[in-house]
Coordinates of C-alpha atoms in Angstrom, one line a residue:
X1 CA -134.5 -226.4 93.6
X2 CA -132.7 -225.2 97.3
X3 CA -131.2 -222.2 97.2
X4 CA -127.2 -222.4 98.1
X5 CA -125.2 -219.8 98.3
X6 CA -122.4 -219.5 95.5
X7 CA -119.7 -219.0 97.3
X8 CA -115.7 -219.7 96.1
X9 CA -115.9 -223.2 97.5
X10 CA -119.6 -224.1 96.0
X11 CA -118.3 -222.6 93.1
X12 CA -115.0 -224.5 92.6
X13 CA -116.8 -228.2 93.8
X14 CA -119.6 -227.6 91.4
X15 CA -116.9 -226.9 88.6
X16 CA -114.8 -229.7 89.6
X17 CA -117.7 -232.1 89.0
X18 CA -119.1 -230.5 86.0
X19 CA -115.7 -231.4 84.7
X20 CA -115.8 -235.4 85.9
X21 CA -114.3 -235.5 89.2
X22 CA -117.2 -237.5 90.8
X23 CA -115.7 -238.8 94.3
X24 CA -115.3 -236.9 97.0
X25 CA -111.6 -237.5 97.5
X26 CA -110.9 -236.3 93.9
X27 CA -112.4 -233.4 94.0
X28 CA -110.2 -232.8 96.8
X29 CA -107.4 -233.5 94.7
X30 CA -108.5 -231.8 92.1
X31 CA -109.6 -228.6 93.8
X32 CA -107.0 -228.6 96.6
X33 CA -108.8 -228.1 99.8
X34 CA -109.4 -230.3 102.6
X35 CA -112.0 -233.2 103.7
X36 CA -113.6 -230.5 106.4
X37 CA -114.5 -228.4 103.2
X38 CA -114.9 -230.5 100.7
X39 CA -117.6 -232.5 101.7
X40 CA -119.6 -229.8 103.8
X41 CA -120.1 -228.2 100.5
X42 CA -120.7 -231.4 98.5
X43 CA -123.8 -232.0 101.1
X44 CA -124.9 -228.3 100.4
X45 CA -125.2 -229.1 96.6
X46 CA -126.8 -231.8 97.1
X47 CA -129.0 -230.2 99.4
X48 CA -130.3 -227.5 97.5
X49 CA -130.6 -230.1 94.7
X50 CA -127.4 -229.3 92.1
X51 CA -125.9 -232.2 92.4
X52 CA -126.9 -235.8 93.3
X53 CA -125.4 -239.0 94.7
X54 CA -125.6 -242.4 95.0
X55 CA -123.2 -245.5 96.6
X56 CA -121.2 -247.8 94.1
X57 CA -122.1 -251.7 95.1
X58 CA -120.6 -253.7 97.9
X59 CA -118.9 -255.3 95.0
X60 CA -117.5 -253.1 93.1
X61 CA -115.8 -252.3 95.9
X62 CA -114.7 -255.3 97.3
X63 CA -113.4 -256.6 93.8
X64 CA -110.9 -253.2 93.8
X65 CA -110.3 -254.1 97.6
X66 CA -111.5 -250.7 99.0
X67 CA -114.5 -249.1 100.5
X68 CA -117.7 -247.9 98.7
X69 CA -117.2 -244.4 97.2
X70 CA -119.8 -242.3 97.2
X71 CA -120.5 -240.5 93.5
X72 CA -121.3 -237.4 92.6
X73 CA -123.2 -235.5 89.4
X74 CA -124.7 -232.8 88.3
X75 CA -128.4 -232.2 88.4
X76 CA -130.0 -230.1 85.5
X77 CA -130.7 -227.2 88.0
X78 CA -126.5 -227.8 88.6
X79 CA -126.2 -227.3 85.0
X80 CA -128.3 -223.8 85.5
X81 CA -126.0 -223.5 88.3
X82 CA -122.5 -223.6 86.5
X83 CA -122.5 -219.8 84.6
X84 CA -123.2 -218.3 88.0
X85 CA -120.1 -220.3 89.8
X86 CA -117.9 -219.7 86.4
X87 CA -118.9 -215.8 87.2
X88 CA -117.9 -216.4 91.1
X89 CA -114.4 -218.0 90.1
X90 CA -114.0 -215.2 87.5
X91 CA -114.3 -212.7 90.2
X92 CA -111.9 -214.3 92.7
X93 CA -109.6 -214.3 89.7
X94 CA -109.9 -210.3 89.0
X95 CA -109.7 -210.3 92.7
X96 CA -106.4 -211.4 93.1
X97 CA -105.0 -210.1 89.7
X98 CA -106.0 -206.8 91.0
X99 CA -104.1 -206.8 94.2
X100 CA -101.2 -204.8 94.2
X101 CA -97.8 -206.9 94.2
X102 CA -96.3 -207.9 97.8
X103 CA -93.7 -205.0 98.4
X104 CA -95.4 -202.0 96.7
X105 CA -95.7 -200.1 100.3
X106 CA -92.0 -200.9 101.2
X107 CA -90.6 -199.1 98.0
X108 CA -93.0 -196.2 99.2

C-alpha cells in the first residue's frame, strides 16, 4: 500500500465512495468541492492504492449518448483506510463546533 496523507479532502472522497458515489462528477456532487480537488485527490487514492479504477465500455457510453466515465472503488487497504478518514472528519467536526460563535468579541 502508498502512503497518502489523510487529509479533510482524502478523507471526505474516500467516504463518499465507501458510500457508492463511484464517478468522479458525483463525488463532486456529493461532497461539494470542485473538479481541481476532486480529482487530484481521487489520483492520490488511487496512487497510494485505496481506491481503484477502471473505464466503462465505448458502449455503454454511446448507448446513454455520453462520454466514458471513469469508476471508482475501494480497495481492501481503502477499507483499512476508512476509521482513520471517519476520525479526520470527526475532528474537523469538533473543530468547527468548538469555535466560538461569529460576534462573541463584538459583545466584549
Amino acid at each position: 500500500m502508498g502512503s497518502v496523507r489523510m487529509t479533510q479532502i482524502t478523507a471526505l472522497v474516500l467516504r463518499a465512495v465507501a458510500a457508492g458515489y463511484k464517478y468522479g462528477f458525483d463525488v463532486m456532487e456529493t461532497c461539494g468541492l470542485p473538479s481541481g480537488t476532486v480529482y487530484p485527490a481521487l489520483r492520490r487514492l488511487e496512487k497510494a492504492q485505496l481506491l481503484m479504477s477502471s473505464w466503462e465500455s465505448a458502449t455503454d457510453a454511446h448507448a446513454h449518448g455520453r462520454p466514458r466515465r471513469r469508476t471508482y472503488a475501494l480497495t481492501a487497504d481503502g477499507r483499512k483506510a476508512l476509521p482513520q478518514a471517519e476520525d479526520k472528519l470527526a475532528e474537523v467536526q469538533r473543530l468547527l463546533r468548538d469555535l466560538p460563535p461569529i460576534g462573541v468579541e463584538e459583545a466584549r
